[in-house]
Coordinates of C-alpha atoms and ligand atoms in Angstrom, one line a residue:
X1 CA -11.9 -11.7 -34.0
X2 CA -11.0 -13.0 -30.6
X3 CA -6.6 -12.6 -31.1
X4 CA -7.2 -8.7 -32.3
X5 CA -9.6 -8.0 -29.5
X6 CA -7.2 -9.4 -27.0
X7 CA -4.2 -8.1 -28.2
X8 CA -6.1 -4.2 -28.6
X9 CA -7.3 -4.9 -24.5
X10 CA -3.5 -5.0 -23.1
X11 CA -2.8 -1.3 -22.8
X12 CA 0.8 -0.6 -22.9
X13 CA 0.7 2.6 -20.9
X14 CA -1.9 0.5 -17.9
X15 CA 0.6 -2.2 -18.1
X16 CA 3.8 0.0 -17.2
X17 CA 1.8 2.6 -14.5
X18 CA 1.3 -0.8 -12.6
X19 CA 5.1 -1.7 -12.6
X20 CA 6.2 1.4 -11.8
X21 CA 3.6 1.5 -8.7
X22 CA 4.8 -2.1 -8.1
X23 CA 8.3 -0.9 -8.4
X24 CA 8.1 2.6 -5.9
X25 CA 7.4 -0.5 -2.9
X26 CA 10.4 -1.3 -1.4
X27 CA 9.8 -5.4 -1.2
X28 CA 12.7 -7.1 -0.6
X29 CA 12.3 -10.9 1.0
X30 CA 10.6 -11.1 4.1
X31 CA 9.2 -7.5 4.1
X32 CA 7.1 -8.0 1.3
X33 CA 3.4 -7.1 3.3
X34 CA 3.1 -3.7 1.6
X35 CA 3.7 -4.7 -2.1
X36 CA 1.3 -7.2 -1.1
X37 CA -1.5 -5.7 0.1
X38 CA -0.7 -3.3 -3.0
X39 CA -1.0 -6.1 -5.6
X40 CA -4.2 -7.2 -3.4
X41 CA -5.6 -4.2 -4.7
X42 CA -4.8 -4.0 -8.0
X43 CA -6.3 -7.6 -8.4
X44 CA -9.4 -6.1 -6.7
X45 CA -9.7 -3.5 -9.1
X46 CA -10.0 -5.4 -12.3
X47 CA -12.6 -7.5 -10.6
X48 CA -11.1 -10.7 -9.1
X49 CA -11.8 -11.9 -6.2
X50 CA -8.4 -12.2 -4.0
X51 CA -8.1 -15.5 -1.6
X52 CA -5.4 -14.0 0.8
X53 CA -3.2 -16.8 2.3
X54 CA -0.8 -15.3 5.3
X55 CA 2.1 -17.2 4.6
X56 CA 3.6 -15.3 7.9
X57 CA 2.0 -12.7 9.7
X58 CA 1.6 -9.4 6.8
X59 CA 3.8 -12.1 4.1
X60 CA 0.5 -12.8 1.9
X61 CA 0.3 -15.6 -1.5
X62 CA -2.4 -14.0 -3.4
X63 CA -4.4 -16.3 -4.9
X64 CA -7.6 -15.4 -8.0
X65 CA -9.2 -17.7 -10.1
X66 CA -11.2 -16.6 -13.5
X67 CA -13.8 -19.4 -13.1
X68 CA -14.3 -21.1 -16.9
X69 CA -17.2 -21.9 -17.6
X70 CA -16.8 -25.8 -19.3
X71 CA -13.8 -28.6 -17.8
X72 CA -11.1 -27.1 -20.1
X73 CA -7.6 -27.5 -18.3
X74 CA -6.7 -24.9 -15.4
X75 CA -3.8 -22.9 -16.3
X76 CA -1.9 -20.7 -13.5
X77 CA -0.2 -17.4 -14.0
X78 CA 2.7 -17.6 -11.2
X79 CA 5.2 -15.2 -10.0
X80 CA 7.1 -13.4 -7.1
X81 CA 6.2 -10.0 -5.6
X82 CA 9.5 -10.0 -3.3
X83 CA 13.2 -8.6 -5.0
X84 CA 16.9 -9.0 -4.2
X85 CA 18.1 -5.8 -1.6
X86 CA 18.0 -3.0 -3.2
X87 CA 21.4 -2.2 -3.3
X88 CA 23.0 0.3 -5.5
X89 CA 20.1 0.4 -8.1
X90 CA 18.6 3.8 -8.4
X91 CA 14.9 4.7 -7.1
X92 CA 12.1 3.8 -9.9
X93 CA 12.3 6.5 -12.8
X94 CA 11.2 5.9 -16.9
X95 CA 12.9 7.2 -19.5
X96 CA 11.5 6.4 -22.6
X97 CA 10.6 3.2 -23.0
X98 CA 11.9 1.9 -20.4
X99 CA 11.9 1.8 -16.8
X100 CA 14.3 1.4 -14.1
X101 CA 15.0 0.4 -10.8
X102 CA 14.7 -2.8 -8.7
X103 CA 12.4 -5.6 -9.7
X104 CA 11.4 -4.2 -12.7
X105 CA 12.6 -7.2 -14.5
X106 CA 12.7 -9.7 -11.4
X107 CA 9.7 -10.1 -11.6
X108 CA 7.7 -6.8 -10.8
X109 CA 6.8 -6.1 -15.0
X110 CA 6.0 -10.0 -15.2
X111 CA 3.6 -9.6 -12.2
X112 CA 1.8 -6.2 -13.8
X113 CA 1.9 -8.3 -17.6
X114 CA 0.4 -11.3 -15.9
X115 CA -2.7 -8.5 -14.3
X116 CA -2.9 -7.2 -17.7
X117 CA -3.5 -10.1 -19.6
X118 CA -6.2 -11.1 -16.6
X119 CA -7.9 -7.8 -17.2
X120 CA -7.9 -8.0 -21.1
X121 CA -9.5 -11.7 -20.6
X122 CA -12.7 -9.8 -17.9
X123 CA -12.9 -6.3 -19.8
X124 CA -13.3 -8.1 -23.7
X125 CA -15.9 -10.4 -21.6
X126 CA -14.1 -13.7 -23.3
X127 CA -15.0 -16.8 -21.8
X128 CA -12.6 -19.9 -20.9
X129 CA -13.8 -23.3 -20.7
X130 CA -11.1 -24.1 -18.1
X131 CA -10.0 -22.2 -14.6
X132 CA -7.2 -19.6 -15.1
X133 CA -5.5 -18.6 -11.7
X134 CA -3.3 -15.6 -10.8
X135 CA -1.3 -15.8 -8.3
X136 CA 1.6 -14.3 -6.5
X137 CA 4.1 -15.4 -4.3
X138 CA 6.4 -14.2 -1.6
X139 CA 9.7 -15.6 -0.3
X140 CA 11.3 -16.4 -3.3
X141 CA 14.6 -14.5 -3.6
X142 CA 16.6 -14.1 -0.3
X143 CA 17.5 -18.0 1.4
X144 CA 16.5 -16.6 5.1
X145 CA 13.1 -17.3 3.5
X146 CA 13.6 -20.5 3.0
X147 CA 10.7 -20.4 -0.5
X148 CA 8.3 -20.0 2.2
X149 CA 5.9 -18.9 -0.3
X150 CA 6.2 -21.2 -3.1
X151 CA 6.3 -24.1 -0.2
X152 CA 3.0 -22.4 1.0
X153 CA 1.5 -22.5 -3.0
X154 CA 2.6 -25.9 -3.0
X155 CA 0.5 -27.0 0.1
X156 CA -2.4 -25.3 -1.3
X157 CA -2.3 -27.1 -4.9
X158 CA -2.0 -30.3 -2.7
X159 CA -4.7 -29.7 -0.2
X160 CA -6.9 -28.7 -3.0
X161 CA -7.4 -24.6 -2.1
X162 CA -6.1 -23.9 -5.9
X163 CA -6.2 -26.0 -9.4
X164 CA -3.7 -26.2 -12.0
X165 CA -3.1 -28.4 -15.1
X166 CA -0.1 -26.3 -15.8
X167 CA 1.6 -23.6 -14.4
X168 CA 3.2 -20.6 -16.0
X169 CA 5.8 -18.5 -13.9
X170 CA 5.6 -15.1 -15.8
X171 CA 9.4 -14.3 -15.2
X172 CA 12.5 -15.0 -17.9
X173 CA 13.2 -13.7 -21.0
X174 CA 10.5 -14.0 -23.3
X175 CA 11.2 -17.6 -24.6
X176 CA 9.7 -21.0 -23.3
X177 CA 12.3 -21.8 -20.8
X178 CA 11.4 -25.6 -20.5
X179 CA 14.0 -27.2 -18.3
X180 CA 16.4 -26.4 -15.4
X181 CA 19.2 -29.0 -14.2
X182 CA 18.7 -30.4 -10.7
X183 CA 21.3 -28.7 -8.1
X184 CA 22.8 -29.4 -5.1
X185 CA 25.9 -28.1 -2.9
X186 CA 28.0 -31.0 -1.9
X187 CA 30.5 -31.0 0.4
X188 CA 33.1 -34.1 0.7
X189 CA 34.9 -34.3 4.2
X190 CA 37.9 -36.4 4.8
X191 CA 39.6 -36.8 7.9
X192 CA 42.8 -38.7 8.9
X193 CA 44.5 -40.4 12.0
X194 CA 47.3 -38.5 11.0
X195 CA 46.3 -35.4 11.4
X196 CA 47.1 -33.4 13.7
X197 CA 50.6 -34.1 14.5
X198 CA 53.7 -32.2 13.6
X199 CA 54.7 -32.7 9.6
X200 CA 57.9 -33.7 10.7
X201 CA 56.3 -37.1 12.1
X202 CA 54.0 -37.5 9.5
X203 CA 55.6 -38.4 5.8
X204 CA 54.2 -35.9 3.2
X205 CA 53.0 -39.2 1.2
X206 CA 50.7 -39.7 4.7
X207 CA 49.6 -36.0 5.0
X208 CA 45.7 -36.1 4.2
X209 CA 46.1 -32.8 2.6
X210 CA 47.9 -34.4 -0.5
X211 CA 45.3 -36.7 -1.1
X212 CA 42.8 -33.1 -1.5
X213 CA 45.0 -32.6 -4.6
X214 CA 44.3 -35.7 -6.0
X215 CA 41.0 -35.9 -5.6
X216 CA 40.6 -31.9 -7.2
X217 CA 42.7 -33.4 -10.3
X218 CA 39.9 -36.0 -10.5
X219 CA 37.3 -33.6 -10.1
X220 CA 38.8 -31.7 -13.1
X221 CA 38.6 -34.9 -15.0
X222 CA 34.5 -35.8 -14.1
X223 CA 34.2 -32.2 -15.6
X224 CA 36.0 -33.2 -18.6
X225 CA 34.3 -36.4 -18.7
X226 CA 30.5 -34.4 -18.8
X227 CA 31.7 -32.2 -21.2
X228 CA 32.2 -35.1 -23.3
X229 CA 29.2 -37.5 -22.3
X230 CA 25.5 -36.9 -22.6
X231 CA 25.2 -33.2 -22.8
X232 CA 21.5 -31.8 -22.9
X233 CA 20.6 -30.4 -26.0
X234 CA 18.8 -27.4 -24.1
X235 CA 21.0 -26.8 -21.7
X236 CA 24.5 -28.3 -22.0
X237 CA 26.9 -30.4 -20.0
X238 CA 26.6 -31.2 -16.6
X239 CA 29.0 -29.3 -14.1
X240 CA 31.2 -30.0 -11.3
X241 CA 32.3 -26.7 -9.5
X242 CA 34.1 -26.3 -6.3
X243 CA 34.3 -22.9 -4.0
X244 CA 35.9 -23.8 -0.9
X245 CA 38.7 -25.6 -0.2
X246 CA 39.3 -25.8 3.7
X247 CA 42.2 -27.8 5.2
X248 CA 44.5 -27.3 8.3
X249 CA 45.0 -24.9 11.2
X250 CA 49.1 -24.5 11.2
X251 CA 51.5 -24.5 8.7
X252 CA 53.8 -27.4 10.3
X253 CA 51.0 -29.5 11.5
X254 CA 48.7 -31.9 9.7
X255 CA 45.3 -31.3 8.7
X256 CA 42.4 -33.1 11.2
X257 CA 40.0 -32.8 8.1
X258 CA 40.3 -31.3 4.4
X259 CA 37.0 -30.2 2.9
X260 CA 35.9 -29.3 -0.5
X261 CA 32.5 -28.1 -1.0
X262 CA 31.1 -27.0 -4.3
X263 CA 28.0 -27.3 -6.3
X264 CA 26.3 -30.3 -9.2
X265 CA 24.2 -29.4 -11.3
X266 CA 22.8 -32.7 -13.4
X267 CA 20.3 -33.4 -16.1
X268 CA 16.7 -34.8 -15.7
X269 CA 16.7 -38.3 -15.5
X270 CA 18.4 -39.1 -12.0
X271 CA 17.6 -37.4 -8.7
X272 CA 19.7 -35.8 -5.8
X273 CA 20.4 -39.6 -3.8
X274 CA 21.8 -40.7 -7.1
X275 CA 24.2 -38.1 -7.7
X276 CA 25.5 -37.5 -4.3
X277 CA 25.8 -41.5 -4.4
X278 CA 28.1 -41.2 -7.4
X279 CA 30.1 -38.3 -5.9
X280 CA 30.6 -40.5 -3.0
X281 CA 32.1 -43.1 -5.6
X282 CA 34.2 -40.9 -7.3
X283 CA 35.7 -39.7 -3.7
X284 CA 36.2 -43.0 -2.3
X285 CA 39.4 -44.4 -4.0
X286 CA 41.3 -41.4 -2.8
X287 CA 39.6 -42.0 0.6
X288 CA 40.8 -46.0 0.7
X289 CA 44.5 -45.2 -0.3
X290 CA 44.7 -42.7 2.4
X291 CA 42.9 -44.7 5.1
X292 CA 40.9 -41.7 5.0
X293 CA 37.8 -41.1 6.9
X294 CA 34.7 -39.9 4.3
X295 CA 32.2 -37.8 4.8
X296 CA 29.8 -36.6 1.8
X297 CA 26.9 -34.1 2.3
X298 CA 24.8 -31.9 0.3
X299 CA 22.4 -29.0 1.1
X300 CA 20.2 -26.7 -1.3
X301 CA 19.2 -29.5 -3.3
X302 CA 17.0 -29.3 -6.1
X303 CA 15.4 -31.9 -8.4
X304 CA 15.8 -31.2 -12.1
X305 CA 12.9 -30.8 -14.6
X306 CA 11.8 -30.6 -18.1
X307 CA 8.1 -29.9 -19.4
X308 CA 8.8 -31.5 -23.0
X309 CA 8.4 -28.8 -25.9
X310 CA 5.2 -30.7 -27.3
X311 CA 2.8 -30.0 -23.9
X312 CA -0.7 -28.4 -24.9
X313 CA 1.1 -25.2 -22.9
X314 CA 4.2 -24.8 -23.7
X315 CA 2.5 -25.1 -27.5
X316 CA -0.5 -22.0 -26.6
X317 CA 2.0 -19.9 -25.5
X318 CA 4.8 -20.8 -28.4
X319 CA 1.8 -19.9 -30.5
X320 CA 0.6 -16.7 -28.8
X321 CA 4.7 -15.5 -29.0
X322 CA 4.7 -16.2 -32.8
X323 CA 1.3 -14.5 -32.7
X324 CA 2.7 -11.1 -30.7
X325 CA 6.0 -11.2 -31.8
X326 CA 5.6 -12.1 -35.3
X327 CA 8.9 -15.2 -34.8
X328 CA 8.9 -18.5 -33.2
X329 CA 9.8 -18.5 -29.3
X330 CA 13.2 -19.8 -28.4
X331 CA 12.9 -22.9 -26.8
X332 CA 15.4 -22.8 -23.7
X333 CA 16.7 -24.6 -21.0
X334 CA 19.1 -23.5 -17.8
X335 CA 21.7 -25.0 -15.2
X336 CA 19.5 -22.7 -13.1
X337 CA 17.2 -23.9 -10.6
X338 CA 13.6 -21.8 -9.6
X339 CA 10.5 -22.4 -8.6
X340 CA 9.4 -24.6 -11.4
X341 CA 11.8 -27.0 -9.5
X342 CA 9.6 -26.9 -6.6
X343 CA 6.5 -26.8 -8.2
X344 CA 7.0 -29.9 -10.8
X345 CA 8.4 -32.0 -7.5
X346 CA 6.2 -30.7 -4.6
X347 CA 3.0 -30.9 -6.9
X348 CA 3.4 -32.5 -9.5
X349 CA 2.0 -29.9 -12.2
X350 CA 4.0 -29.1 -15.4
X351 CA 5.3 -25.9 -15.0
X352 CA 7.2 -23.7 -17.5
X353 CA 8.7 -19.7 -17.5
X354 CA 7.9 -17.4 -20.1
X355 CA 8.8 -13.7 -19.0
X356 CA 9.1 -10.3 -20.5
X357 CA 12.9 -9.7 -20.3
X358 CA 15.6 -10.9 -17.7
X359 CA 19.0 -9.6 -19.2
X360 CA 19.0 -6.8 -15.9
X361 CA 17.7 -8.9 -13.1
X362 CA 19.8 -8.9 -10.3
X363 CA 22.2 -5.8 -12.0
X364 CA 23.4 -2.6 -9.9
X365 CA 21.0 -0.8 -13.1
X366 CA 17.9 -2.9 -13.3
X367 CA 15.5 -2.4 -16.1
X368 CA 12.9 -3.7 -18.0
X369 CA 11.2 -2.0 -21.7
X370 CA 7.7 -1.1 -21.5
X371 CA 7.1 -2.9 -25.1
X372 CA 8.5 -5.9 -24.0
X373 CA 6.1 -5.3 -21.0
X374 CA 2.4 -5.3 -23.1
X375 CA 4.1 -7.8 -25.7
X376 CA 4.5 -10.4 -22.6
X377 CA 0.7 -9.4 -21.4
X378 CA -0.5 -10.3 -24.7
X379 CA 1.4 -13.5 -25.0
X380 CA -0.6 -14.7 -21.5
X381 CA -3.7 -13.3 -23.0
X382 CA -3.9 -15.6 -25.8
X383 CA -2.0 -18.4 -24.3
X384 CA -4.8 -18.8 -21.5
X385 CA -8.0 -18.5 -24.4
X386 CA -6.0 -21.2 -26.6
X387 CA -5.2 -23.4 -23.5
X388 CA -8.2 -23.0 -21.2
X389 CA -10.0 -23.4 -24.3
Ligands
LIG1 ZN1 12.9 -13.6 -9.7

């Protein structure tokens, strides 16, 4: 039978050699041309053909597609080759079941699952009805990067170069993680003709400074006020955060502008304009009873997104979890922004994570469990014959 056949094809042992070869190339963003020519190879070696797309000179998207052989949907298999600086994690070793050292959870054991699944699918000879892609990106982690990769992917599902009905990024935990809150950092400037003058000329009701508290105390109440509004039943309230609060130069003299930046995060159902728009609301009152210039901004911005629990893929791959795992996937969603961000806005494909593990990513002692490893590459197995057809 087809499950058995598939599930006996992922080789625990193949699965975790490739991670820890993945894992011995240093990768982190921006120098990522070795682990890609690397992974280039090991996609090679099970067969696929590789379309290599320089995103800059050495910085390659890899990009293989199992052709079906019928019109069943295309999924994709997505995921990052590049990791966080290396920092005080130790070089790659195993120990037991597990092995350690810097993207081995994020995302280097995802990327070897994903290549395992792929090469259980070509060595039991099973054949899809619909396309299933591979493909890796760079560019993901550090912000110098800008997502220069995923932007890249993104142009090439648009101009046509790639297919996808849905897309699975092969990093999380290992539980359908559905839906991540847009995000944005906001910054709210407010400036004052009285700034700038010696406090002794300048009563302390006047001083733009004061009106900075006020407007934190109402900050504190919009948090209160999400708390106790629509919360999201995946992922929670909304938040309101603030990190830096910048006013003044002098200790006697008035502030020439007071600035609190921090970061939304907000459910589906509005976009970036709209929130920054009600930020700008909430600021203005303080704004008017100062005589206060204003000045609201935002960077980073990301759209939220939510592939709903009943899509065909998110169901094949809830299925193949139940299948591996022997429970029913957790069905999750995060304040977090990633990829699936970009993909679901820049291309408008349903996209969805299902990893091996992510408890360590991003920890001085990065690991991830071999187990958890061929589990995962079993899960994508399945999920692409049920999907694909
Ligand atoms: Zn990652």
């Amino acid at each position: 039978m087809q499950v058995d056949k598939l599930m006996a094809a992922v080789d625990a042992e193949w699965v975790a050699a490739r991670t820890r070869e993945l894992v011995e190339v240093f990768s982190v963003t921006m120098a990522e041309a070795e682990v890609c020519r690397l992974y280039e190879e090991m996609m090679r070696d099970i067969g696929l053909e590789v379309d290599v797309r320089e995103v800059t000179p050495g910085r390659n998207n890899l990009y293989a597609r199992i052709a079906g052989c019928g019109d069943g949907p295309a999924l994709m298999l997505n995921g990052h080759l590049d990791t966080i600086p290396v920092g005080n994690c130790p070089p790659c070793y195993r120990e037991g079941d597990r092995i350690y050292g810097r993207g081995t959870t994020d995302m280097k054991g995802g990327m070897a699952a994903a290549l395992a699944a792929v090469k259980a699918l070509v060595d039991t000879g099973v054949q899809l009805q619909g396309d299933l892609w591979l493909t890796a990106v760079v560019g993901h982690e550090e912000p110098e990067a800008q997502k220069d990769g995923p932007r890249a992917l993104i142009a090439d599902l648009n101009s046509g170069r790639i297919a996808a009905d849905r897309i699975v990024i092969v990093e999380g935990r290992d539980a359908l993680w559905v839906m991540s809150m847009g995000s944005m950092v906001f910054t709210v400037e407010l400036t004052s003709s009285a700034g700038g003058k010696h406090t002794q000329y300048v009563p302390f009701g006047d001083n733009p400074i004061r009106f900075v508290g006020d407007l934190i105390h109402r900050i504190h109440q919009c948090q209160v006020e999400l708390d106790a509004g629509q919360v999201h039943p995946l992922a929670g309230p909304e938040r309101i955060d603030l990190g830096i609060v910048e006013a003044g130069d002098y200790f006697n003299r008035t502030p020439l502008a007071c600035r609190l930046t921090g970061t939304r995060r907000w459910a589906p159902g509005r976009n970036a304009e709209q929130v920054l728009a009600e930020l700008e609301e909430l600021a203005r009152p303080f704004a008017e009873s100062g005589e206060l210039g204003l000045r609201i901004s935002m960077e980073h911005q990301r759209e939220p997104f939510e592939t709903p629990g009943e899509d065909a893929a998110v169901q094949a791959v809830g299925r193949a979890h139940a299948e591996v795992c022997g429970s029913a996937a957790d069905l999750v969603g995060m304040r977090i922004v990633g990829d699936a961000n970009l993909y679901v806005h820049g291309a408008g494909v349903a996209t969805f994570y299902y990893g091996p593990s992510n408890e360590t990513a991003h920890a001085d002692l990065e690991w991830v469990e071999v187990e958890r490893l061929q589990r995962a590459a079993q899960v994508y197995a399945l999920a692409a014959a049920e999907y694909c057809g």
